[in-house]
């Protein structure tokens, strides 16, 4: 007689007892227990990237999702060594990495694009790739992040979306990190959909900081998105942020503690980007609280004194106009602590009162103009310049980017949009330029309609109808506004330190600084990638600049670099090359109308200053 004893959990599988043969097999509960014990659980996190109205996570950015999820896993007992993290691009580059997807006891996919754009640093996961992740995973699969709001056919604007599970075992409809915690705690049985609270995010943010060390961009070319709050006091028709409810803030200590942990893991670049409105931070949800801003920014500078980038995203212009004095103080505090080239993105969305009314937009064109002016006055000074002179531009302004400038977001395809809408938007931008103010960028998008927002009924119909109008208008804004504005913000000679060299194209090298909406810089010649270089601006496109290595050594500069200097021309550039070496810039004898000293030296340094 053979008895199967499934209660015994010893690993002996076969024992003989008198007359009766007892076979001890591995008990089902025992097996499940081993597979789900947090101590032995292996977890793979795949980052498909996120782009939300108030949260960005496409490289070089890393969003909060993988960091908090890793922290939640550690908090519930999974050893950090059992957690593998890959970006979707890392999986594409090295097919062997799919093994980690296949073999993990728990595979967590994090991603979702609710405001998709075009990206240089990475390509977000497409829905088919996300499905393939679910099919490949042999263990339990969990999907989380803004993907819960819906997915389109592809990641682009003017599309409609629907909620899909993309063949995952579980979809986190609340917070992905809370789902990961509860799922592991339940022995991979399931979880209730819930949001995490402040004490959890404080713990998880610190405990999950280590995961950034597995990011392909770590440590030098990585910027961590920081969360100060979620939710919004307003209810714009197209926006997914109100789905998080009214604003709830993380106290300064919580954010500062996270920065401390990230800095210990080698992070030097930070963006306070995960909030609807930085000026409302730590207040009643709408009005500014300068003391909270001071505690936040001051605390960050204290725990990360060596940080190289501290930028922000999202400021609501309505806060600036409704509470101008407190806002001015808040903006001054930000500009004292941030690094140059910072941008406060203003969601005007439409300058057309009809569209504003139909879509419950909260700021008029006039109000937004006043807010643009206030940010220019308080933070439009440049390092080496004077606060009193803000907004600083023109021949005498220091050759660095201003501390903080507004950006304008415009959205098309909204309810009741008409032909005049395009003209009103253009006129708004023209007025800002004509009145001597600066904008760091103008972001023009088409709407993506999500379930749960007021736009879901209208969908992408208006955006499709106005497609050709949209194209013409966008071109006009690029030519008539973006280009002259860029010349004002970053005139020839402006120095951009630490431009990361990212790719080659048409005999040029392209790169960007780390930060919020960095300028794309084209540099003549093919320089080694993956390094940084200080550059000086020599020319302007619509949203990009041409630059030469700074300072440019006349004794080693290439012909194309010399030719790129404004006013020099190919003949003079050839003469400069033939007659070198020089002891000084003056010795090169270039026409004094060409401000050569602004760009060049005559030393023995290599023009490629490896850092
Ligand atoms: S103000 Fe409007 S667009 Fe901005 S986060 Fe709030 S709801 Fe969204």
Coordinates of C-alpha atoms and ligand atoms in Angstrom, one line a residue:
X1 CA 0.0 0.0 0.0
X2 CA 1.3 3.4 -0.8
X3 CA 0.3 6.5 1.2
X4 CA 1.0 10.0 -0.1
X5 CA 1.7 12.2 2.9
X6 CA 1.4 15.7 1.8
X7 CA 1.4 17.2 5.3
X8 CA 5.1 16.4 5.8
X9 CA 7.2 19.3 4.7
X10 CA 10.6 17.7 5.0
X11 CA 12.6 17.4 1.8
X12 CA 13.0 13.6 2.0
X13 CA 10.7 12.4 -0.7
X14 CA 10.6 8.7 0.0
X15 CA 10.7 6.8 3.2
X16 CA 9.9 3.1 3.9
X17 CA 8.1 2.1 6.9
X18 CA 7.2 -1.5 7.9
X19 CA 4.8 -3.1 5.6
X20 CA 3.4 0.2 4.4
X21 CA 5.4 2.3 2.0
X22 CA 5.0 6.0 2.8
X23 CA 6.0 8.4 0.1
X24 CA 6.5 11.9 1.3
X25 CA 6.0 14.4 -1.5
X26 CA 6.6 18.1 -1.4
X27 CA 3.3 19.5 0.0
X28 CA 1.4 21.9 -2.1
X29 CA 1.1 24.4 0.7
X30 CA 4.8 24.0 1.4
X31 CA 5.7 24.6 -2.2
X32 CA 3.4 27.6 -2.4
X33 CA 4.8 28.9 0.9
X34 CA 8.4 28.7 -0.5
X35 CA 7.4 30.4 -3.7
X36 CA 5.6 33.2 -1.9
X37 CA 7.8 33.7 1.2
X38 CA 9.0 37.3 0.7
X39 CA 12.5 36.3 1.9
X40 CA 12.9 33.9 -1.1
X41 CA 10.7 35.7 -3.7
X42 CA 12.4 36.9 -6.8
X43 CA 10.9 40.0 -8.4
X44 CA 11.6 41.7 -11.7
X45 CA 10.4 45.2 -12.3
X46 CA 10.1 46.4 -15.9
X47 CA 9.9 50.2 -16.5
X48 CA 7.9 50.9 -19.6
X49 CA 8.2 54.7 -18.8
X50 CA 5.5 57.2 -17.8
X51 CA 4.4 60.6 -19.1
X52 CA 1.6 62.1 -17.1
X53 CA 0.5 65.7 -16.8
X54 CA 2.5 66.0 -13.6
X55 CA 5.0 63.1 -13.6
X56 CA 7.7 62.2 -16.1
X57 CA 9.8 59.1 -16.4
X58 CA 11.4 58.6 -19.8
X59 CA 15.2 58.4 -19.6
X60 CA 17.2 60.3 -18.6
X61 CA 14.3 60.6 -16.1
X62 CA 13.4 57.9 -13.7
X63 CA 9.9 58.2 -12.3
X64 CA 8.8 57.5 -8.7
X65 CA 7.0 54.2 -9.7
X66 CA 9.9 51.8 -9.8
X67 CA 11.6 53.4 -6.8
X68 CA 8.5 53.3 -4.6
X69 CA 7.6 49.8 -5.8
X70 CA 11.0 48.5 -5.0
X71 CA 10.7 50.2 -1.6
X72 CA 7.3 48.6 -0.9
X73 CA 8.8 45.2 -1.8
X74 CA 11.7 45.7 0.6
X75 CA 9.3 46.9 3.3
X76 CA 7.2 43.7 3.0
X77 CA 10.3 41.5 3.3
X78 CA 11.8 41.0 -0.1
X79 CA 15.6 41.3 0.1
X80 CA 16.9 44.1 -2.2
X81 CA 19.2 41.5 -3.8
X82 CA 16.1 39.6 -5.1
X83 CA 14.8 42.6 -7.0
X84 CA 15.9 43.1 -10.6
X85 CA 15.0 46.2 -12.5
X86 CA 15.2 46.7 -16.3
X87 CA 14.0 49.5 -18.5
X88 CA 12.1 48.6 -21.7
X89 CA 15.0 49.9 -23.8
X90 CA 17.4 47.6 -21.8
X91 CA 15.2 44.6 -22.7
X92 CA 15.2 45.6 -26.4
X93 CA 18.9 46.0 -26.4
X94 CA 19.8 42.7 -24.8
X95 CA 17.3 39.9 -25.4
X96 CA 19.0 37.8 -22.7
X97 CA 17.4 40.1 -20.1
X98 CA 14.0 38.7 -21.0
X99 CA 15.1 35.7 -18.9
X100 CA 14.5 37.9 -15.8
X101 CA 10.9 38.4 -17.0
X102 CA 10.4 34.7 -17.5
X103 CA 11.9 33.4 -14.3
X104 CA 10.8 35.9 -11.7
X105 CA 8.2 34.7 -9.2
X106 CA 6.6 38.1 -9.6
X107 CA 7.0 40.3 -12.6
X108 CA 5.8 43.9 -12.3
X109 CA 5.3 46.1 -15.3
X110 CA 5.1 49.9 -14.7
X111 CA 4.2 52.3 -17.4
X112 CA 1.6 54.4 -19.2
X113 CA 1.5 57.5 -21.3
X114 CA -1.3 60.0 -20.7
X115 CA 0.4 62.9 -22.3
X116 CA 2.7 61.3 -24.9
X117 CA 5.4 63.3 -26.6
X118 CA 8.5 62.7 -28.6
X119 CA 11.5 61.5 -26.7
X120 CA 15.2 61.4 -27.3
X121 CA 16.3 59.4 -24.3
X122 CA 14.1 56.3 -24.7
X123 CA 11.1 54.8 -26.4
X124 CA 8.1 54.0 -24.2
X125 CA 6.7 50.4 -24.3
X126 CA 4.1 49.9 -26.9
X127 CA 1.0 47.9 -26.0
X128 CA 2.1 44.9 -27.9
X129 CA 5.4 44.8 -26.0
X130 CA 3.5 45.0 -22.7
X131 CA 1.4 42.1 -23.8
X132 CA 4.5 40.1 -24.6
X133 CA 5.8 40.8 -21.1
X134 CA 2.7 39.2 -19.6
X135 CA 3.0 36.2 -22.0
X136 CA 6.7 35.7 -21.2
X137 CA 6.3 35.8 -17.4
X138 CA 6.1 32.3 -15.9
X139 CA 5.3 33.7 -12.4
X140 CA 2.6 36.0 -11.3
X141 CA 2.3 39.3 -13.3
X142 CA 1.2 42.7 -12.1
X143 CA 0.7 45.8 -14.1
X144 CA 0.6 49.3 -12.6
X145 CA 1.1 53.0 -13.1
X146 CA -0.8 55.4 -15.3
X147 CA -1.5 52.5 -17.8
X148 CA -4.5 52.0 -15.5
X149 CA -6.1 55.1 -17.1
X150 CA -6.2 53.3 -20.4
X151 CA -4.1 52.6 -23.5
X152 CA -4.4 53.7 -27.1
X153 CA -3.4 51.8 -30.2
X154 CA -0.1 53.5 -30.0
X155 CA 1.5 56.1 -27.7
X156 CA 0.4 59.3 -29.4
X157 CA -1.8 62.3 -29.2
X158 CA -5.2 62.7 -30.9
X159 CA -6.1 59.1 -29.9
X160 CA -8.7 57.5 -27.9
X161 CA -7.9 55.0 -25.1
X162 CA -9.6 52.2 -23.3
X163 CA -8.8 50.2 -20.2
X164 CA -7.2 46.9 -20.9
X165 CA -5.5 44.3 -18.8
X166 CA -3.1 43.4 -21.6
X167 CA -3.2 39.8 -20.4
X168 CA -1.7 40.4 -16.9
X169 CA -2.8 38.4 -13.9
X170 CA -3.4 41.6 -11.9
X171 CA -3.8 45.3 -12.7
X172 CA -3.3 47.8 -9.9
X173 CA -6.2 50.2 -10.2
X174 CA -5.0 52.0 -7.1
X175 CA -1.3 52.7 -6.4
X176 CA 1.1 50.2 -8.0
X177 CA 3.4 50.2 -5.0
X178 CA 0.6 49.6 -2.6
X179 CA -0.6 46.7 -4.8
X180 CA 2.9 45.2 -4.9
X181 CA 3.1 45.4 -1.1
X182 CA -0.3 43.9 -0.5
X183 CA 0.1 41.2 -3.2
X184 CA 3.4 39.9 -1.6
X185 CA 1.9 40.1 1.8
X186 CA -1.1 38.0 0.7
X187 CA 1.2 35.3 -0.7
X188 CA 0.5 36.4 -4.3
X189 CA -3.2 35.8 -3.8
X190 CA -4.4 39.3 -4.5
X191 CA -4.9 42.8 -3.2
X192 CA -7.6 45.4 -2.7
X193 CA -7.1 48.5 -4.9
X194 CA -6.0 51.2 -2.6
X195 CA -3.8 54.3 -2.5
X196 CA -0.8 54.5 -0.2
X197 CA -0.6 56.9 2.7
X198 CA 2.1 59.4 3.6
X199 CA 3.9 57.2 6.1
X200 CA 4.1 54.5 3.5
X201 CA 5.5 56.7 0.8
X202 CA 8.1 58.1 3.2
X203 CA 9.3 54.6 4.0
X204 CA 9.1 53.2 0.5
X205 CA 10.8 56.2 -1.1
X206 CA 13.8 55.7 1.2
X207 CA 13.9 51.9 1.0
X208 CA 13.5 51.9 -2.8
X209 CA 16.2 54.4 -3.6
X210 CA 18.7 51.6 -4.3
X211 CA 16.9 50.6 -7.5
X212 CA 18.3 53.6 -9.4
X213 CA 21.7 51.9 -9.3
X214 CA 20.3 49.3 -11.8
X215 CA 19.2 52.0 -14.2
X216 CA 21.3 52.1 -17.4
X217 CA 21.8 55.8 -17.1
X218 CA 23.1 55.6 -13.5
X219 CA 24.9 57.6 -12.1
X220 CA 25.9 60.5 -14.4
X221 CA 23.0 60.8 -16.8
X222 CA 20.0 60.1 -14.6
X223 CA 17.6 62.6 -13.1
X224 CA 15.1 61.5 -10.4
X225 CA 11.6 62.9 -10.5
X226 CA 10.5 63.9 -7.0
X227 CA 6.9 63.9 -5.8
X228 CA 5.6 66.6 -3.5
X229 CA 1.9 66.1 -4.0
X230 CA -0.8 64.3 -6.0
X231 CA -4.2 65.4 -7.1
X232 CA -5.4 68.9 -8.1
X233 CA -7.9 71.4 -6.8
X234 CA -9.1 72.1 -10.4
X235 CA -11.0 69.9 -12.9
X236 CA -9.9 70.6 -16.4
X237 CA -11.9 68.4 -18.9
X238 CA -9.0 66.5 -20.4
X239 CA -6.8 65.9 -17.4
X240 CA -6.1 62.7 -15.5
X241 CA -4.6 64.4 -12.4
X242 CA -8.0 65.1 -10.7
X243 CA -8.5 61.3 -10.8
X244 CA -6.1 61.4 -7.8
X245 CA -8.5 63.6 -5.9
X246 CA -7.8 66.9 -4.2
X247 CA -4.1 67.7 -3.6
X248 CA -2.4 65.8 -0.8
X249 CA 1.1 66.9 0.1
X250 CA 4.1 65.0 1.3
X251 CA 5.7 67.0 4.2
X252 CA 9.1 68.5 3.4
X253 CA 10.9 65.9 5.7
X254 CA 9.5 63.1 3.7
X255 CA 10.8 64.5 0.4
X256 CA 14.1 65.6 1.9
X257 CA 14.7 62.2 3.4
X258 CA 14.2 60.6 -0.1
X259 CA 16.7 63.0 -1.6
X260 CA 19.2 62.1 1.1
X261 CA 18.8 58.4 0.3
X262 CA 19.0 59.0 -3.5
X263 CA 22.1 61.2 -3.0
X264 CA 23.7 58.3 -1.0
X265 CA 23.1 56.1 -4.1
X266 CA 25.0 58.6 -6.3
X267 CA 22.2 60.7 -7.7
X268 CA 23.1 64.3 -8.4
X269 CA 20.2 65.4 -10.6
X270 CA 16.7 66.1 -9.3
X271 CA 13.5 67.5 -10.6
X272 CA 10.6 68.4 -8.3
X273 CA 8.1 67.5 -11.0
X274 CA 5.5 65.3 -9.5
X275 CA 2.8 67.8 -8.5
X276 CA 0.2 69.9 -10.3
X277 CA 1.4 73.2 -8.8
X278 CA 4.7 73.7 -7.0
X279 CA 3.6 77.1 -5.6
X280 CA 0.6 75.4 -3.8
X281 CA 3.0 73.1 -2.0
X282 CA 2.3 72.6 1.7
X283 CA -0.7 75.0 1.7
X284 CA -4.4 74.6 1.8
X285 CA -4.5 73.1 -1.7
X286 CA -4.7 76.4 -3.6
X287 CA -2.8 79.2 -1.8
X288 CA 1.0 79.3 -1.7
X289 CA 2.9 78.6 1.5
X290 CA 6.4 80.1 1.2
X291 CA 7.5 78.6 4.5
X292 CA 6.9 75.1 3.2
X293 CA 8.8 75.9 0.0
X294 CA 11.7 77.2 2.0
X295 CA 11.8 74.0 4.1
X296 CA 11.6 71.8 1.0
X297 CA 14.2 73.6 -1.1
X298 CA 16.5 74.4 1.9
X299 CA 16.3 70.9 3.2
X300 CA 17.2 69.4 -0.2
X301 CA 20.2 71.7 -0.5
X302 CA 21.3 70.6 2.9
X303 CA 21.2 66.9 2.4
X304 CA 22.5 67.0 -1.2
X305 CA 25.0 69.9 -1.2
X306 CA 26.8 68.5 -4.2
X307 CA 23.7 68.2 -6.4
X308 CA 24.2 69.4 -9.9
X309 CA 20.6 69.9 -11.1
X310 CA 17.5 71.0 -9.1
X311 CA 14.7 71.9 -11.4
X312 CA 10.9 71.8 -11.2
X313 CA 7.9 71.2 -13.3
X314 CA 4.4 72.6 -13.2
X315 CA 3.3 75.9 -11.7
X316 CA -0.4 76.9 -11.9
X317 CA -0.6 80.5 -13.3
X318 CA -3.9 80.9 -11.4
X319 CA -2.0 80.6 -8.1
X320 CA 0.3 83.4 -9.2
X321 CA -2.5 85.8 -10.1
X322 CA -4.7 85.0 -7.1
X323 CA -2.0 85.3 -4.5
X324 CA 0.6 87.6 -6.2
X325 CA 2.6 88.5 -3.1
X326 CA 2.9 85.1 -1.6
X327 CA 3.7 83.7 -5.1
X328 CA 6.4 86.3 -5.6
X329 CA 8.0 85.2 -2.4
X330 CA 7.7 81.5 -3.3
X331 CA 9.2 82.1 -6.8
X332 CA 12.1 84.0 -5.2
X333 CA 12.8 81.1 -2.8
X334 CA 12.8 78.7 -5.8
X335 CA 15.2 80.9 -7.8
X336 CA 17.6 81.1 -4.8
X337 CA 17.9 77.4 -4.5
X338 CA 17.4 75.9 -8.0
X339 CA 20.0 75.5 -10.8
X340 CA 19.8 77.8 -13.9
X341 CA 17.7 76.9 -16.9
X342 CA 14.7 75.9 -14.7
X343 CA 11.2 76.1 -16.2
X344 CA 7.8 76.6 -14.6
X345 CA 5.4 75.0 -17.1
X346 CA 2.1 76.9 -17.2
X347 CA -0.9 75.0 -18.4
X348 CA -2.8 77.8 -20.2
X349 CA -4.0 75.1 -22.7
X350 CA -6.1 77.6 -24.6
X351 CA -6.3 81.4 -24.9
X352 CA -9.8 81.2 -26.4
X353 CA -12.5 82.1 -23.8
X354 CA -15.0 79.8 -25.6
X355 CA -12.7 76.8 -25.2
X356 CA -11.8 77.8 -21.6
X357 CA -15.5 77.8 -20.7
X358 CA -16.4 74.5 -22.4
X359 CA -13.5 72.7 -20.8
X360 CA -13.5 74.2 -17.4
X361 CA -10.0 75.6 -17.8
X362 CA -9.0 77.7 -14.8
X363 CA -6.9 80.5 -16.2
X364 CA -7.7 83.2 -18.8
X365 CA -5.1 84.5 -21.3
X366 CA -4.9 87.8 -19.4
X367 CA -4.3 86.1 -16.1
X368 CA -1.7 83.8 -17.7
X369 CA 0.1 86.9 -19.1
X370 CA 0.2 88.5 -15.7
X371 CA 1.7 85.2 -14.2
X372 CA 4.3 85.1 -17.0
X373 CA 5.3 88.7 -16.2
X374 CA 5.6 87.9 -12.4
X375 CA 7.9 84.9 -12.9
X376 CA 10.0 87.0 -15.3
X377 CA 10.3 89.7 -12.7
X378 CA 11.1 87.5 -9.8
X379 CA 13.2 84.8 -11.4
X380 CA 14.3 85.9 -14.9
X381 CA 17.8 86.9 -13.7
X382 CA 20.9 85.1 -14.7
X383 CA 23.8 83.8 -12.6
X384 CA 26.3 86.6 -12.4
X385 CA 23.5 89.1 -13.0
X386 CA 21.2 91.1 -10.8
X387 CA 17.8 90.2 -9.4
X388 CA 16.8 93.9 -9.9
X389 CA 17.4 93.6 -13.6
X390 CA 15.1 90.7 -14.2
X391 CA 14.0 89.8 -16.8
X392 CA 17.6 90.0 -17.9
X393 CA 18.3 89.8 -21.7
X394 CA 20.2 91.8 -24.3
X395 CA 23.8 92.6 -24.9
X396 CA 24.8 93.2 -21.3
X397 CA 23.1 90.2 -19.8
X398 CA 25.4 87.5 -18.3
X399 CA 25.9 84.6 -20.7
X400 CA 24.1 82.0 -18.7
X401 CA 20.5 80.7 -18.9
X402 CA 18.0 82.5 -16.6
X403 CA 17.3 80.9 -13.2
X404 CA 13.6 80.2 -13.8
X405 CA 11.3 81.1 -16.7
X406 CA 7.7 80.2 -17.5
X407 CA 6.8 77.7 -20.2
X408 CA 3.4 77.6 -21.9
X409 CA 1.4 74.5 -22.6
X410 CA -1.2 74.7 -25.3
X411 CA -3.6 71.9 -26.0
X412 CA -5.6 71.4 -29.2
X413 CA -8.7 69.3 -30.0
X414 CA -10.5 70.4 -26.9
X415 CA -14.3 70.8 -26.8
X416 CA -15.7 73.8 -28.8
X417 CA -12.3 74.5 -30.5
X418 CA -12.7 76.7 -33.6
X419 CA -10.5 78.4 -36.2
X420 CA -10.2 81.5 -34.1
X421 CA -8.7 79.5 -31.2
X422 CA -5.5 79.0 -33.2
X423 CA -5.2 82.8 -33.8
X424 CA -5.9 83.7 -30.2
X425 CA -3.2 81.3 -29.0
X426 CA -0.7 82.7 -31.4
X427 CA -1.6 86.3 -30.5
X428 CA -1.1 85.5 -26.8
X429 CA 2.4 84.2 -27.5
X430 CA 3.1 87.2 -29.7
X431 CA 2.1 89.6 -26.9
X432 CA 4.5 87.9 -24.5
X433 CA 7.4 88.4 -26.9
X434 CA 6.4 92.0 -27.9
X435 CA 6.3 93.1 -24.2
X436 CA 9.9 92.1 -23.6
X437 CA 9.2 88.9 -21.6
X438 CA 10.8 85.5 -21.9
X439 CA 9.4 82.1 -22.2
X440 CA 11.6 79.1 -22.0
X441 CA 9.4 76.9 -24.2
X442 CA 6.1 76.6 -25.8
X443 CA 4.6 73.1 -25.8
X444 CA 1.9 72.4 -28.3
X445 CA 0.0 69.1 -28.1
X446 CA -3.2 67.5 -29.3
X447 CA -5.6 66.0 -26.8
X448 CA -5.6 62.3 -25.8
X449 CA -9.1 61.4 -24.4
X450 CA -9.2 59.2 -21.3
X451 CA -12.1 57.5 -19.6
X452 CA -13.1 59.2 -16.4
X453 CA -12.3 62.7 -17.8
X454 CA -14.9 65.1 -19.4
X455 CA -13.2 64.7 -22.7
X456 CA -13.9 61.0 -23.0
X457 CA -17.2 61.7 -24.9
X458 CA -15.7 64.1 -27.4
X459 CA -12.7 61.9 -27.9
X460 CA -10.2 62.8 -30.6
X461 CA -12.9 63.9 -33.2
X462 CA -12.1 67.6 -33.0
X463 CA -8.3 67.0 -33.1
X464 CA -8.8 65.0 -36.3
X465 CA -11.0 67.6 -37.9
X466 CA -8.5 70.4 -37.3
X467 CA -5.4 68.4 -38.3
X468 CA -4.3 70.6 -41.2
X469 CA -5.1 73.8 -39.3
X470 CA -3.0 72.5 -36.4
X471 CA 0.0 71.8 -38.6
X472 CA 0.0 75.2 -40.2
X473 CA -0.4 77.0 -36.9
X474 CA 2.3 74.9 -35.2
X475 CA 4.8 75.8 -38.0
X476 CA 3.9 79.5 -37.7
X477 CA 4.5 79.5 -33.9
X478 CA 7.8 77.7 -34.4
X479 CA 9.0 80.3 -36.9
X480 CA 7.5 83.5 -35.5
X481 CA 7.7 82.9 -31.8
X482 CA 10.0 80.0 -30.8
X483 CA 13.0 81.1 -32.9
X484 CA 13.1 84.8 -31.8
X485 CA 12.3 83.9 -28.2
X486 CA 15.2 81.4 -28.1
X487 CA 17.5 84.1 -29.4
X488 CA 16.4 86.3 -26.5
X489 CA 16.7 83.5 -23.8
X490 CA 20.0 82.0 -25.1
X491 CA 21.8 84.5 -27.3
X492 CA 25.1 83.7 -29.0
X493 CA 27.8 83.2 -26.5
X494 CA 25.5 81.7 -23.8
X495 CA 27.4 79.0 -22.0
X496 CA 25.6 75.7 -21.4
X497 CA 27.7 73.6 -19.0
X498 CA 27.7 69.8 -19.0
X499 CA 25.9 69.0 -22.2
X500 CA 25.6 65.2 -22.4
X501 CA 26.5 64.0 -25.9
X502 CA 23.8 61.6 -27.0
X503 CA 23.9 60.8 -30.7
X504 CA 25.4 61.6 -34.1
X505 CA 23.5 62.7 -37.1
X506 CA 24.5 64.3 -40.4
X507 CA 28.1 64.9 -39.2
X508 CA 27.0 66.6 -36.0
X509 CA 26.9 65.5 -32.4
X510 CA 23.6 66.2 -30.5
X511 CA 23.3 66.4 -26.7
X512 CA 21.3 68.0 -23.9
X513 CA 21.9 69.2 -20.4
X514 CA 20.1 67.3 -17.6
X515 CA 17.1 69.2 -16.5
X516 CA 13.6 70.2 -17.1
X517 CA 12.9 70.7 -20.9
X518 CA 16.6 70.9 -21.8
X519 CA 17.6 72.6 -25.1
X520 CA 18.7 70.2 -27.8
X521 CA 22.3 71.2 -28.8
X522 CA 23.9 70.4 -32.2
X523 CA 27.7 70.5 -32.2
X524 CA 29.7 70.5 -35.5
X525 CA 31.7 67.2 -35.9
X526 CA 31.4 63.8 -34.3
X527 CA 32.5 63.9 -30.7
X528 CA 32.7 60.8 -28.5
X529 CA 29.3 60.0 -27.1
X530 CA 28.5 59.4 -23.4
X531 CA 30.7 62.3 -22.3
X532 CA 29.8 65.9 -21.2
X533 CA 31.1 69.1 -22.7
X534 CA 30.6 72.8 -21.9
X535 CA 29.3 74.5 -25.0
X536 CA 28.7 78.1 -26.2
X537 CA 25.6 78.8 -28.2
X538 CA 26.3 80.1 -31.8
X539 CA 23.0 79.7 -33.6
X540 CA 19.3 79.0 -33.1
X541 CA 16.7 76.7 -34.6
X542 CA 13.1 76.6 -33.5
X543 CA 13.6 74.6 -30.3
X544 CA 17.3 73.7 -30.5
X545 CA 20.6 75.5 -30.7
X546 CA 23.9 75.0 -32.4
X547 CA 26.9 75.3 -30.1
X548 CA 30.7 74.9 -30.1
X549 CA 32.9 73.5 -27.4
X550 CA 33.6 76.2 -24.8
X551 CA 36.1 77.6 -24.7
X552 CA 37.1 76.8 -28.2
X553 CA 40.8 76.5 -28.6
X554 CA 41.9 78.3 -31.7
X555 CA 44.9 76.1 -31.9
X556 CA 42.9 72.9 -32.2
X557 CA 39.4 73.8 -33.4
X558 CA 38.1 72.2 -36.5
X559 CA 37.1 74.1 -39.6
X560 CA 33.4 73.4 -39.0
X561 CA 33.7 74.7 -35.4
X562 CA 35.4 77.9 -36.5
X563 CA 32.9 78.4 -39.3
X564 CA 30.0 78.1 -36.8
X565 CA 31.1 81.2 -34.9
X566 CA 28.8 84.0 -35.8
X567 CA 30.2 86.3 -38.5
X568 CA 33.4 84.4 -39.1
X569 CA 32.7 82.8 -42.5
X570 CA 34.6 80.0 -44.2
X571 CA 37.4 82.1 -45.6
X572 CA 38.4 83.6 -42.2
X573 CA 38.0 80.2 -40.6
X574 CA 40.5 78.8 -43.1
X575 CA 42.9 81.6 -42.5
X576 CA 42.7 81.0 -38.7
X577 CA 43.6 77.4 -39.3
X578 CA 46.5 78.1 -41.6
X579 CA 48.2 80.7 -39.4
X580 CA 48.1 78.9 -36.1
X581 CA 49.5 78.4 -33.5
X582 CA 48.5 81.5 -31.5
X583 CA 49.5 82.8 -28.1
X584 CA 46.3 84.8 -27.8
X585 CA 42.9 85.2 -29.5
X586 CA 43.9 88.8 -30.6
X587 CA 46.9 87.3 -32.4
X588 CA 44.5 85.6 -34.8
X589 CA 43.7 89.0 -36.2
X590 CA 40.0 88.3 -36.9
X591 CA 37.8 91.3 -37.6
X592 CA 36.8 93.0 -34.4
X593 CA 33.1 92.8 -35.3
X594 CA 33.4 89.1 -34.7
X595 CA 33.3 88.7 -30.9
X596 CA 35.8 85.8 -31.0
X597 CA 36.9 86.2 -27.4
X598 CA 33.3 85.3 -26.3
X599 CA 33.9 81.8 -27.7
X600 CA 37.5 81.1 -28.0
X601 CA 40.9 80.9 -26.2
X602 CA 44.4 80.2 -27.6
X603 CA 45.8 77.7 -25.2
X604 CA 46.9 74.2 -25.4
X605 CA 43.7 72.6 -24.0
X606 CA 42.0 70.1 -26.2
X607 CA 38.7 71.3 -27.5
X608 CA 37.0 68.2 -26.1
X609 CA 37.1 68.7 -22.4
X610 CA 36.4 65.3 -21.0
X611 CA 34.8 65.5 -17.6
Ligands
LIG1 S1 -5.0 72.6 -13.2 FE1 -6.1 71.4 -14.7 S2 -4.5 70.6 -16.2 FE2 -3.4 71.3 -14.3 S3 -3.3 69.5 -13.1 FE3 -5.2 70.5 -12.4 S4 -6.8 69.6 -13.6 FE4 -4.9 69.1 -14.6

